[in-house]
mmCIF file with all atom_site columns, C-alpha atoms in Angstrom:
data_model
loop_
_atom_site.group_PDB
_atom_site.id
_atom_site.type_symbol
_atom_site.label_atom_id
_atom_site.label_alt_id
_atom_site.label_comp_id
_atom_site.label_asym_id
_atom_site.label_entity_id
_atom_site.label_seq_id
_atom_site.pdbx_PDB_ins_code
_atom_site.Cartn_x
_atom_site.Cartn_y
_atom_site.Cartn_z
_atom_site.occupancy
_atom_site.B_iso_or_equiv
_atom_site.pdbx_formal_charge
_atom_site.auth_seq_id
_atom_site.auth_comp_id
_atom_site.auth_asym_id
_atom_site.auth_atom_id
_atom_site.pdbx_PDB_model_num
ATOM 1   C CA . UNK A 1 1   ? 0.000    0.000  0.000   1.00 46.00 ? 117 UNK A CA 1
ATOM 2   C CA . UNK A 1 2   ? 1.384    3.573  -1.196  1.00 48.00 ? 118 UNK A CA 1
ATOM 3   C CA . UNK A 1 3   ? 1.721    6.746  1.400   1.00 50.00 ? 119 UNK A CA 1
ATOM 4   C CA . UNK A 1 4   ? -0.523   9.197  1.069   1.00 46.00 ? 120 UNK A CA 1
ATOM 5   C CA . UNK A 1 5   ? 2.163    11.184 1.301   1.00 48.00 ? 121 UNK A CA 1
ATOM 6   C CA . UNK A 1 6   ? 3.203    9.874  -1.848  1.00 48.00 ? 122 UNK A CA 1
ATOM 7   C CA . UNK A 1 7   ? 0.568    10.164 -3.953  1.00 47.00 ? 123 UNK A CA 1
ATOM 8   C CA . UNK A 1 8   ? 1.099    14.183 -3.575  1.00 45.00 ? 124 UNK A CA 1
ATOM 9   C CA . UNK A 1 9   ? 3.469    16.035 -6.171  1.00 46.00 ? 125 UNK A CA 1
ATOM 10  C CA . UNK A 1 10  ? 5.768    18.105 -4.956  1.00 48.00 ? 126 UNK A CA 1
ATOM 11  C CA . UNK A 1 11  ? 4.788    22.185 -5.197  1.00 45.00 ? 127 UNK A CA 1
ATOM 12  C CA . UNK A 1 12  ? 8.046    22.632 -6.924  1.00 48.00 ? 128 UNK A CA 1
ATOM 13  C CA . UNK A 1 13  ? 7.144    20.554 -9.563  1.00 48.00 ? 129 UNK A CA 1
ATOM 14  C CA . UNK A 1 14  ? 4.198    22.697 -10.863 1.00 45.00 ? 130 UNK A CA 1
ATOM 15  C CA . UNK A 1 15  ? 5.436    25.234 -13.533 1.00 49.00 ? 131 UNK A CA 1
ATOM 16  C CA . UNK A 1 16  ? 4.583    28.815 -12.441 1.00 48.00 ? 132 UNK A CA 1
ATOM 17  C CA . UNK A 1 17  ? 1.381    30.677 -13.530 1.00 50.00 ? 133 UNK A CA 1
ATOM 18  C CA . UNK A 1 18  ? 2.890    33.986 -14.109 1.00 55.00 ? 134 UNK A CA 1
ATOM 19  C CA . UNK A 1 19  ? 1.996    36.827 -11.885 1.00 59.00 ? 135 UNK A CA 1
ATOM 20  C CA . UNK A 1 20  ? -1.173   38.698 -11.254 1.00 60.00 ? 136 UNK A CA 1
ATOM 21  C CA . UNK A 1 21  ? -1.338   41.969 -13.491 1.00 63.00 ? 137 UNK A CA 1
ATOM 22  C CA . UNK A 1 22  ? -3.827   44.161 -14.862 1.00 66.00 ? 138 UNK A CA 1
ATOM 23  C CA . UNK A 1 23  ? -4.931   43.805 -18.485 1.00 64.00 ? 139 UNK A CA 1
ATOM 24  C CA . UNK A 1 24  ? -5.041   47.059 -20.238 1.00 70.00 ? 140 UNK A CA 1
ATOM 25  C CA . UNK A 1 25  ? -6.793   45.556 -23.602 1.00 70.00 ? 141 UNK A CA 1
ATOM 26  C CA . UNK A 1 26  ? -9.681   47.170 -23.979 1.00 67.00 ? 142 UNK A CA 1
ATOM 27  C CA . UNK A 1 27  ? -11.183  45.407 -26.527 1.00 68.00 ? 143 UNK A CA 1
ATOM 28  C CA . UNK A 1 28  ? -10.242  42.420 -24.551 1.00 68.00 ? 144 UNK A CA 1
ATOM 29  C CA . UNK A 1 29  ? -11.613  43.895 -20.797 1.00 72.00 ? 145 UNK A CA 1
ATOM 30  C CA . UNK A 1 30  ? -15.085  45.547 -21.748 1.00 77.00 ? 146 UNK A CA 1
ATOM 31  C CA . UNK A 1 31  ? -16.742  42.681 -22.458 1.00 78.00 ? 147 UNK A CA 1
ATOM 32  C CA . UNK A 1 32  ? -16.119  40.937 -18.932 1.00 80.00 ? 148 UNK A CA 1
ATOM 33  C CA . UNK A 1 33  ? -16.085  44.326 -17.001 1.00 81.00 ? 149 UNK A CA 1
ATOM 34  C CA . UNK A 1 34  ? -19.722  44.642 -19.410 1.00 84.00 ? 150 UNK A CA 1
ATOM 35  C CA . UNK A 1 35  ? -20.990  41.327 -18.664 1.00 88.00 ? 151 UNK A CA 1
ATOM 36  C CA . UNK A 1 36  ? -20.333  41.680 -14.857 1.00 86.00 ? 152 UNK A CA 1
ATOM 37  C CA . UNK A 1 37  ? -21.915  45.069 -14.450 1.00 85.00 ? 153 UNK A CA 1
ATOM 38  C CA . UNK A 1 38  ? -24.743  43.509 -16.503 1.00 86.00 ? 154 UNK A CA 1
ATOM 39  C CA . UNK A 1 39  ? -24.754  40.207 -13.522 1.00 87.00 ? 155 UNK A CA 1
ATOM 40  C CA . UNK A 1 40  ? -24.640  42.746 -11.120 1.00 85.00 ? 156 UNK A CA 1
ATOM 41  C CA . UNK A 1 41  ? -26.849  44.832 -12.522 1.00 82.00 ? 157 UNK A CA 1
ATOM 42  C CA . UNK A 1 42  ? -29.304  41.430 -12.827 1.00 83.00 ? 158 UNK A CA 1
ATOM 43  C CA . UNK A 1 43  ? -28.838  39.840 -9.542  1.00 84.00 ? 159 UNK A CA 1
ATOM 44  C CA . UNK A 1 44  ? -28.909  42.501 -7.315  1.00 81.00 ? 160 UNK A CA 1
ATOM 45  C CA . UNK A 1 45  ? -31.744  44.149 -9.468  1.00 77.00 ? 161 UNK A CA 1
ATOM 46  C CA . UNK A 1 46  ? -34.230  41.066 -9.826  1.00 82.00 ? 162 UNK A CA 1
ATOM 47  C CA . UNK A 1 47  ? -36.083  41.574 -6.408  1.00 81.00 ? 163 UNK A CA 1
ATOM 48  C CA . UNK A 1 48  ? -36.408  45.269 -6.557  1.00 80.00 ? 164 UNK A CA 1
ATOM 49  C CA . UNK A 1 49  ? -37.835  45.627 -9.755  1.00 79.00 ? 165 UNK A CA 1
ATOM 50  C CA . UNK A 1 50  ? -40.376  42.701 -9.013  1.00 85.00 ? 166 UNK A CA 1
ATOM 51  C CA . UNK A 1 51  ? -41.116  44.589 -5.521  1.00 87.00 ? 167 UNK A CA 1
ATOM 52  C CA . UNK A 1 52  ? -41.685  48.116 -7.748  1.00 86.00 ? 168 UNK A CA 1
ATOM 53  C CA . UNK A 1 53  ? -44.043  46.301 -10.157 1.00 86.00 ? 169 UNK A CA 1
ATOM 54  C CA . UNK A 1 54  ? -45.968  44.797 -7.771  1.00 90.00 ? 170 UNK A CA 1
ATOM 55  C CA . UNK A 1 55  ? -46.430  47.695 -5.730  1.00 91.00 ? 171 UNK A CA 1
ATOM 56  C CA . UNK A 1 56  ? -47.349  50.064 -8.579  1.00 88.00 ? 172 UNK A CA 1
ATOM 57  C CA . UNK A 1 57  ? -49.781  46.882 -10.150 1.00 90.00 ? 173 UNK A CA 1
ATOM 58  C CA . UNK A 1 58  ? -51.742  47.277 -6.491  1.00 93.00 ? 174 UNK A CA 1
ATOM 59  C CA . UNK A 1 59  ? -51.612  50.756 -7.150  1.00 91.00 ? 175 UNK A CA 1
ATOM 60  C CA . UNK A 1 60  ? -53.036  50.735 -10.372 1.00 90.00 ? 176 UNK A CA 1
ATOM 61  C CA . UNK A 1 61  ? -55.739  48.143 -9.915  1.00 91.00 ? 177 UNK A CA 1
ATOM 62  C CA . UNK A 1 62  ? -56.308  50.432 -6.939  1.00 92.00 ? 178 UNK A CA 1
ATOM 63  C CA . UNK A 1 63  ? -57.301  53.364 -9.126  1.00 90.00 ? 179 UNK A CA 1
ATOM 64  C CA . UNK A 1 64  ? -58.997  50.875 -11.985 1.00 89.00 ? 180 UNK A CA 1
ATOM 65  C CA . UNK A 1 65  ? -61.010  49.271 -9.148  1.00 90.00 ? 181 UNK A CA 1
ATOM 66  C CA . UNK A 1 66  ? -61.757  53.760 -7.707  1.00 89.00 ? 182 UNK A CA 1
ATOM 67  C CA . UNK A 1 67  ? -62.546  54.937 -11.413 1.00 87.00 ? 183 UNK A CA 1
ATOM 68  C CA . UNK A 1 68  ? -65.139  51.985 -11.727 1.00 88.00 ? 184 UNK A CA 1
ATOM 69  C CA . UNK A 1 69  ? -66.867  52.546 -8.508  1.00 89.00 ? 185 UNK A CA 1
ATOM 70  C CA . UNK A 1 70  ? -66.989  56.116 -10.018 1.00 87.00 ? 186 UNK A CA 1
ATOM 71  C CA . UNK A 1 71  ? -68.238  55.101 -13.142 1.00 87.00 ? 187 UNK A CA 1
ATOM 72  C CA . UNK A 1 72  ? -71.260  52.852 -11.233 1.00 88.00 ? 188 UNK A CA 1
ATOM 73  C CA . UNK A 1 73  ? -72.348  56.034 -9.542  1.00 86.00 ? 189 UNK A CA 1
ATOM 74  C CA . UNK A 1 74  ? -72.545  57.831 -12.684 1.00 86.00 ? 190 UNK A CA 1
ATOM 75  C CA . UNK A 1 75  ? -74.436  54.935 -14.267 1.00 89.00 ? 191 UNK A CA 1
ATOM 76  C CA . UNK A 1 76  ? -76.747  54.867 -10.875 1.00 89.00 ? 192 UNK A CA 1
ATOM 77  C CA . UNK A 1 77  ? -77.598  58.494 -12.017 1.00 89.00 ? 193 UNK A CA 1
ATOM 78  C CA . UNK A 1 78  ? -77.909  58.292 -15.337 1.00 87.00 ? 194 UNK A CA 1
ATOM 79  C CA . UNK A 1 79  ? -80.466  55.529 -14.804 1.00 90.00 ? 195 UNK A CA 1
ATOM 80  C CA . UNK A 1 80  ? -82.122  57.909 -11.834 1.00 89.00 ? 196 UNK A CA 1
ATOM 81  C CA . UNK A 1 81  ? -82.209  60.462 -14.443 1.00 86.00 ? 197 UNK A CA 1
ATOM 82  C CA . UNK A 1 82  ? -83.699  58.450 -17.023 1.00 89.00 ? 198 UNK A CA 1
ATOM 83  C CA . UNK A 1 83  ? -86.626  57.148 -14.897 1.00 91.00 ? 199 UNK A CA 1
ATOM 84  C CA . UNK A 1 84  ? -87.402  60.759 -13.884 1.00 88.00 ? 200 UNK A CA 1
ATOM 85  C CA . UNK A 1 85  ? -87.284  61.708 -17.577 1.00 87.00 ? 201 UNK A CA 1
ATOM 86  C CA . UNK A 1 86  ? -89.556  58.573 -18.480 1.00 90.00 ? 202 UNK A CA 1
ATOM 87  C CA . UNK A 1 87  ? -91.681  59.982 -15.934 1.00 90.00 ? 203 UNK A CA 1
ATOM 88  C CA . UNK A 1 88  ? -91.871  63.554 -17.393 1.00 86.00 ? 204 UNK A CA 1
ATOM 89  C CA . UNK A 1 89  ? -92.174  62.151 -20.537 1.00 87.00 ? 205 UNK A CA 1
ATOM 90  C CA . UNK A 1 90  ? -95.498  60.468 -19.465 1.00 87.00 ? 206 UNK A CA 1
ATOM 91  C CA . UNK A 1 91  ? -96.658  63.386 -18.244 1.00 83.00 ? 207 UNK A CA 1
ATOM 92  C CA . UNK A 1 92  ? -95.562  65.662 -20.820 1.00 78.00 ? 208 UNK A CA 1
ATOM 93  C CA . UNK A 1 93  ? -97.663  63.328 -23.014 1.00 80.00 ? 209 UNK A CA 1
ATOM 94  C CA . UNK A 1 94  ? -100.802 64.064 -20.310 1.00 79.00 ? 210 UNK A CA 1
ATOM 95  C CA . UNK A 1 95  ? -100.286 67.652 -20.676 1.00 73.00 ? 211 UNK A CA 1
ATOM 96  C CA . UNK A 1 96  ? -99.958  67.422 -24.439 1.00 70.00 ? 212 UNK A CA 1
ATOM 97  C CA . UNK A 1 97  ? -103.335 65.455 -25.048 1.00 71.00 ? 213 UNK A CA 1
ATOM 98  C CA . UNK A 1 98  ? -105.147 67.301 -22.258 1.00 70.00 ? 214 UNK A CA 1
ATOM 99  C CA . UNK A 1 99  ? -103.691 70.738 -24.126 1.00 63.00 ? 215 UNK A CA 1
ATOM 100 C CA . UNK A 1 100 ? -102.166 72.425 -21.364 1.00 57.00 ? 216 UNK A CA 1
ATOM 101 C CA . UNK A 1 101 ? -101.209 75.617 -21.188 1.00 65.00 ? 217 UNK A CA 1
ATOM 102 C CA . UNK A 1 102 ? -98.135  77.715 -21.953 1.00 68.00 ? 218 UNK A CA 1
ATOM 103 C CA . UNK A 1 103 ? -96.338  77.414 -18.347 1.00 70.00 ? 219 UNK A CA 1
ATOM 104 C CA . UNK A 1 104 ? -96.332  73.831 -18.406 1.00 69.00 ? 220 UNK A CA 1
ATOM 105 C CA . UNK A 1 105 ? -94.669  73.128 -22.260 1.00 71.00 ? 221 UNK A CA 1
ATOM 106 C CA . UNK A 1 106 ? -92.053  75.725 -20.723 1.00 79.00 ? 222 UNK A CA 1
ATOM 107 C CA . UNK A 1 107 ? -91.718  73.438 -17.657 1.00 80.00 ? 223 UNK A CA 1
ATOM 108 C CA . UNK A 1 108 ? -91.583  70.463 -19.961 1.00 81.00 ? 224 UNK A CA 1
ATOM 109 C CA . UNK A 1 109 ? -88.326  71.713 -22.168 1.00 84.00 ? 225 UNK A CA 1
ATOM 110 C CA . UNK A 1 110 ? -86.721  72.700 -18.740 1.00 86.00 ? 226 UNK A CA 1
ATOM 111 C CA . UNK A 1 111 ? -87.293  69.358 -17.683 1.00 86.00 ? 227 UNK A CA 1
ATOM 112 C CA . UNK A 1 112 ? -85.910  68.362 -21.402 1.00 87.00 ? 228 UNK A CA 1
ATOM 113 C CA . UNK A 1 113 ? -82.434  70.979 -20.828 1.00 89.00 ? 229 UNK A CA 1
ATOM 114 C CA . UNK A 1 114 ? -82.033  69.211 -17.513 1.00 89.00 ? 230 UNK A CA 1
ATOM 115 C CA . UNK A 1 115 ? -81.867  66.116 -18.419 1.00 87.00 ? 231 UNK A CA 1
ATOM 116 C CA . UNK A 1 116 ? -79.785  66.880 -21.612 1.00 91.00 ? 232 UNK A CA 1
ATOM 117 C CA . UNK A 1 117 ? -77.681  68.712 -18.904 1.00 90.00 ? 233 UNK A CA 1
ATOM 118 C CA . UNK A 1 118 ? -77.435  65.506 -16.389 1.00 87.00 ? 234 UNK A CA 1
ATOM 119 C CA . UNK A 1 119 ? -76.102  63.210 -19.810 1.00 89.00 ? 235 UNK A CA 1
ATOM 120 C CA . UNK A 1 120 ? -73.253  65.881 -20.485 1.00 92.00 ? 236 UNK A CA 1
ATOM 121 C CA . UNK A 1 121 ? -72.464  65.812 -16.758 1.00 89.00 ? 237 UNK A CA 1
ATOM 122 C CA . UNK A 1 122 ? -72.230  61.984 -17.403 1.00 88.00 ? 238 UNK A CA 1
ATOM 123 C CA . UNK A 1 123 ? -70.176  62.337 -20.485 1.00 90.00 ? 239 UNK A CA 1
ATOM 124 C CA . UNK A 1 124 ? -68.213  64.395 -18.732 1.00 90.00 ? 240 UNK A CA 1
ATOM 125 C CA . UNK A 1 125 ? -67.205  62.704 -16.140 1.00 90.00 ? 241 UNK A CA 1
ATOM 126 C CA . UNK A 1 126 ? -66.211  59.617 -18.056 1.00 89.00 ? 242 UNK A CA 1
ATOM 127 C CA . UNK A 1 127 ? -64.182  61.413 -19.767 1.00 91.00 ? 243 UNK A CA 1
ATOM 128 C CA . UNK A 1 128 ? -62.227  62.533 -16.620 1.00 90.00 ? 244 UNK A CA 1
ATOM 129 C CA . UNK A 1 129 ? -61.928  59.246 -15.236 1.00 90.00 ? 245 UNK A CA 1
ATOM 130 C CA . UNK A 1 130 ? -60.355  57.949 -18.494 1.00 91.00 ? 246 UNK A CA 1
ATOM 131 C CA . UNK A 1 131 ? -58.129  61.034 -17.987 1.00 91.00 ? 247 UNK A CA 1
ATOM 132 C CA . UNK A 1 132 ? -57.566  60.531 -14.285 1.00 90.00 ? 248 UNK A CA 1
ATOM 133 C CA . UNK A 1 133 ? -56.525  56.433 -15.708 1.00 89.00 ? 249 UNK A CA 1
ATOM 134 C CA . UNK A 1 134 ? -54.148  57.554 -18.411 1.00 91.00 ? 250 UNK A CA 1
ATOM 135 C CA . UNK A 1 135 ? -52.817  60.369 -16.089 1.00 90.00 ? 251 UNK A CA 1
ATOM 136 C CA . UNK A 1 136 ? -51.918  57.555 -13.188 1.00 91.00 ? 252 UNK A CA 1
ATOM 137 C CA . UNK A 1 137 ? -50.779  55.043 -15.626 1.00 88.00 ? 253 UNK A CA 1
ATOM 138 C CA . UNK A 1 138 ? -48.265  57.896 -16.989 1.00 91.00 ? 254 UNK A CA 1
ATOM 139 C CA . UNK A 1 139 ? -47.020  58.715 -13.679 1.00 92.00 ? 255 UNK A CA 1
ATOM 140 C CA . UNK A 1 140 ? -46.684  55.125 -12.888 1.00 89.00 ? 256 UNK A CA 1
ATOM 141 C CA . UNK A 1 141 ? -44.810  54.405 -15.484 1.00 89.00 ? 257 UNK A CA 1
ATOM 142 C CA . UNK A 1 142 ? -42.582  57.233 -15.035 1.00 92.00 ? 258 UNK A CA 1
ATOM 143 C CA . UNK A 1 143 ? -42.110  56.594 -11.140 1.00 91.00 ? 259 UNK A CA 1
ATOM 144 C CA . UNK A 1 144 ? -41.285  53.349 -11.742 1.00 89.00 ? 260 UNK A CA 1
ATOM 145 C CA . UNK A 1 145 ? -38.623  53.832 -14.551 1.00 89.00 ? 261 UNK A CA 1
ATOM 146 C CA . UNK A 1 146 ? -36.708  56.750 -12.010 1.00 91.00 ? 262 UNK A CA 1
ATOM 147 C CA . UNK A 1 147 ? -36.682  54.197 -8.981  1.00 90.00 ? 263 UNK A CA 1
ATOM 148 C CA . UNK A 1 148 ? -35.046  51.325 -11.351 1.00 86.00 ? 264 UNK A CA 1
ATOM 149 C CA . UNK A 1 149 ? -32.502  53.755 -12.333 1.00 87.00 ? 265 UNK A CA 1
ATOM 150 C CA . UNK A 1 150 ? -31.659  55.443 -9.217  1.00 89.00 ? 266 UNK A CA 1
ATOM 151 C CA . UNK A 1 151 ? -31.314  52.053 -7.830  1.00 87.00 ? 267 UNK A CA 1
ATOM 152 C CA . UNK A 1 152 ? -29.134  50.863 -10.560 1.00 78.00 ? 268 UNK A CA 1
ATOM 153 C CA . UNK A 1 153 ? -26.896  54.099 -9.912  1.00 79.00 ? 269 UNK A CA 1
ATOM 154 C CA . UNK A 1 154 ? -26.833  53.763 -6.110  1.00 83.00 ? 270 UNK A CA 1
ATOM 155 C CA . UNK A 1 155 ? -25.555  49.678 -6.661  1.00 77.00 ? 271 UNK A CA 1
ATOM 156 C CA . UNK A 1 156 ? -22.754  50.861 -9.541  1.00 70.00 ? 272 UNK A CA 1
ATOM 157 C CA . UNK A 1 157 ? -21.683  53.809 -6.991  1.00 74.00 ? 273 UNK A CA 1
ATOM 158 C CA . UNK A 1 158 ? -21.480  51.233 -3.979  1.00 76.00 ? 274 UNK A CA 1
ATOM 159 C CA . UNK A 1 159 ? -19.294  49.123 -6.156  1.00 75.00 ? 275 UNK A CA 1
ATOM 160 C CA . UNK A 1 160 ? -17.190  51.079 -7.742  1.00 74.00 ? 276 UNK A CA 1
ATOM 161 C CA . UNK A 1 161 ? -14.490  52.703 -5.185  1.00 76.00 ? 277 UNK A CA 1
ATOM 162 C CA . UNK A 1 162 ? -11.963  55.547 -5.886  1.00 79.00 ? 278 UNK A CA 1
ATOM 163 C CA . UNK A 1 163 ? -9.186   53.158 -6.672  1.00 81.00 ? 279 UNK A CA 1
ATOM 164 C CA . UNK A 1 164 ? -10.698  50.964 -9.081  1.00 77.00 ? 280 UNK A CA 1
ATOM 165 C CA . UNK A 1 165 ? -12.253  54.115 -11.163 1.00 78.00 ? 281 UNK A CA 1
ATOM 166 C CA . UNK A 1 166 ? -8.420   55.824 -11.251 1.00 85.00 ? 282 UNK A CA 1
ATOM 167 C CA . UNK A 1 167 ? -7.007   52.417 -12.211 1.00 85.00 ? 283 UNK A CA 1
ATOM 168 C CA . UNK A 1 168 ? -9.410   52.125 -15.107 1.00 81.00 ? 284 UNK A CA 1
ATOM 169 C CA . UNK A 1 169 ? -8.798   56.039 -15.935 1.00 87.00 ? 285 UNK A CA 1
ATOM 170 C CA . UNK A 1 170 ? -5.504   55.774 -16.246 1.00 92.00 ? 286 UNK A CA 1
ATOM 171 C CA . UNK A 1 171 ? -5.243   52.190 -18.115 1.00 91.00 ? 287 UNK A CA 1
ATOM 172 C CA . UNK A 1 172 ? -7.869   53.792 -20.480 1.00 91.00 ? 288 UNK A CA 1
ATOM 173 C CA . UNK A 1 173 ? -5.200   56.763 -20.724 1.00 95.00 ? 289 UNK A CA 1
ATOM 174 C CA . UNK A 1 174 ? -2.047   54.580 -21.543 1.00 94.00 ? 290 UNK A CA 1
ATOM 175 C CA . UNK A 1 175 ? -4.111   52.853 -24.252 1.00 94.00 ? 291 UNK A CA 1
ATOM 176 C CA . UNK A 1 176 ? -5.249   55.976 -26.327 1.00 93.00 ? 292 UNK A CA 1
ATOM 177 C CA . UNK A 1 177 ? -1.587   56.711 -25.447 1.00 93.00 ? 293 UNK A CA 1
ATOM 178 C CA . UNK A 1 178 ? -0.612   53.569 -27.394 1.00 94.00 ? 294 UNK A CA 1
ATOM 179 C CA . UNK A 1 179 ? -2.835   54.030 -30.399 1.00 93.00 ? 295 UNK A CA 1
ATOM 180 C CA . UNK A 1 180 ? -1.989   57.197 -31.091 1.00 90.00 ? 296 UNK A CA 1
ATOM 181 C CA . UNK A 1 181 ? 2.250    55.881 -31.271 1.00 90.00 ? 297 UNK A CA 1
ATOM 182 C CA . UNK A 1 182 ? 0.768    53.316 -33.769 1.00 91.00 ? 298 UNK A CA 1
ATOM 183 C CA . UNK A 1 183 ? -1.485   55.587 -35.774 1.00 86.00 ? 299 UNK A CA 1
ATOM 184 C CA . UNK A 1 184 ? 1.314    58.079 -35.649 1.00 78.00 ? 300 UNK A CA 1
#
């Protein structure tokens, strides 16, 4: 039976890796610093994002579920509205058979204004609800899209530290430095 020992190669015997250095390449850097930032970006960016969209999806269903209640009260009093004017019309129709008199035809096309005026109120207001939706959605949208970046900024800015930024500055500087002797 062999040592364990033995079944162990010596440290010596392993050639050398070379030493740790910085690779100024650009074209050969970007990609991996790219593709990290991007992981980063990714991993750390996943939850928060999710936690955004499903607060601002409460938040709109919130103001779908508002603007409908709205619009049933309208509805409520447009129907109101219409019974009363069925009601008027009946009587209208009385009046109109029994010939009444002057006063009461100008009572009927108030009655007629009134309701025209209660189905513009109507139209109206579902028109500002659609507005007050669009108008959320909007800011929603906008809200949302400032949060992910801010967030994305505050997790490059924790990451990136005064040393690494010169380092990349000036390895950035040495290889314009280097083009330029070949171009020239």
């Amino acid at each position: 039976m062999k040592n364990v020992t033995d079944s162990f190669v010596p440290l010596d015997h392993w050639p050398s890796a070379g030493s740790f250095g910085l690779n100024t390449d650009i074209l050969a850097t970007n990609p991996i610093n790219l593709i990290v930032v991007l992981g980063v970006l990714i991993f750390f960016g996943k939850g928060v994002l999710s936690d955004l969209l499903d607060n601002r999806k409460q938040r709109i269903l919130n103001t779908i579920r508002n603007s409908e209640e709205l619009r049933g009260g309208a509805i409520e009093q447009l129907e109101k509205a219409r019974a009363r004017l069925r009601k008027i019309e009946i009587e209208a129709d009385q009046y109109r058979v029994n010939e009444s008199s002057d006063g009461e035809r100008k009572k009927l096309a108030l009655m007629n204004s009134t309701y025209q005026n209660i189905e513009q109120k109507e139209n109206s207001q579902n028109e500002r609800i659609r507005f007050e939706q669009e108008k959320t959605l909007n800011q929603v949208r906008q809200r949302f899209f400032q949060q992910a970046l801010e967030r994305a900024l505050e997790t490059l800015n924790s990451r990136l530290t005064n040393e690494l930024h010169l380092r990349i500055i000036s390895a950035n500087i040495d290889m314009l430095r280097t083009i330029k002797e070949i171009a020239d």
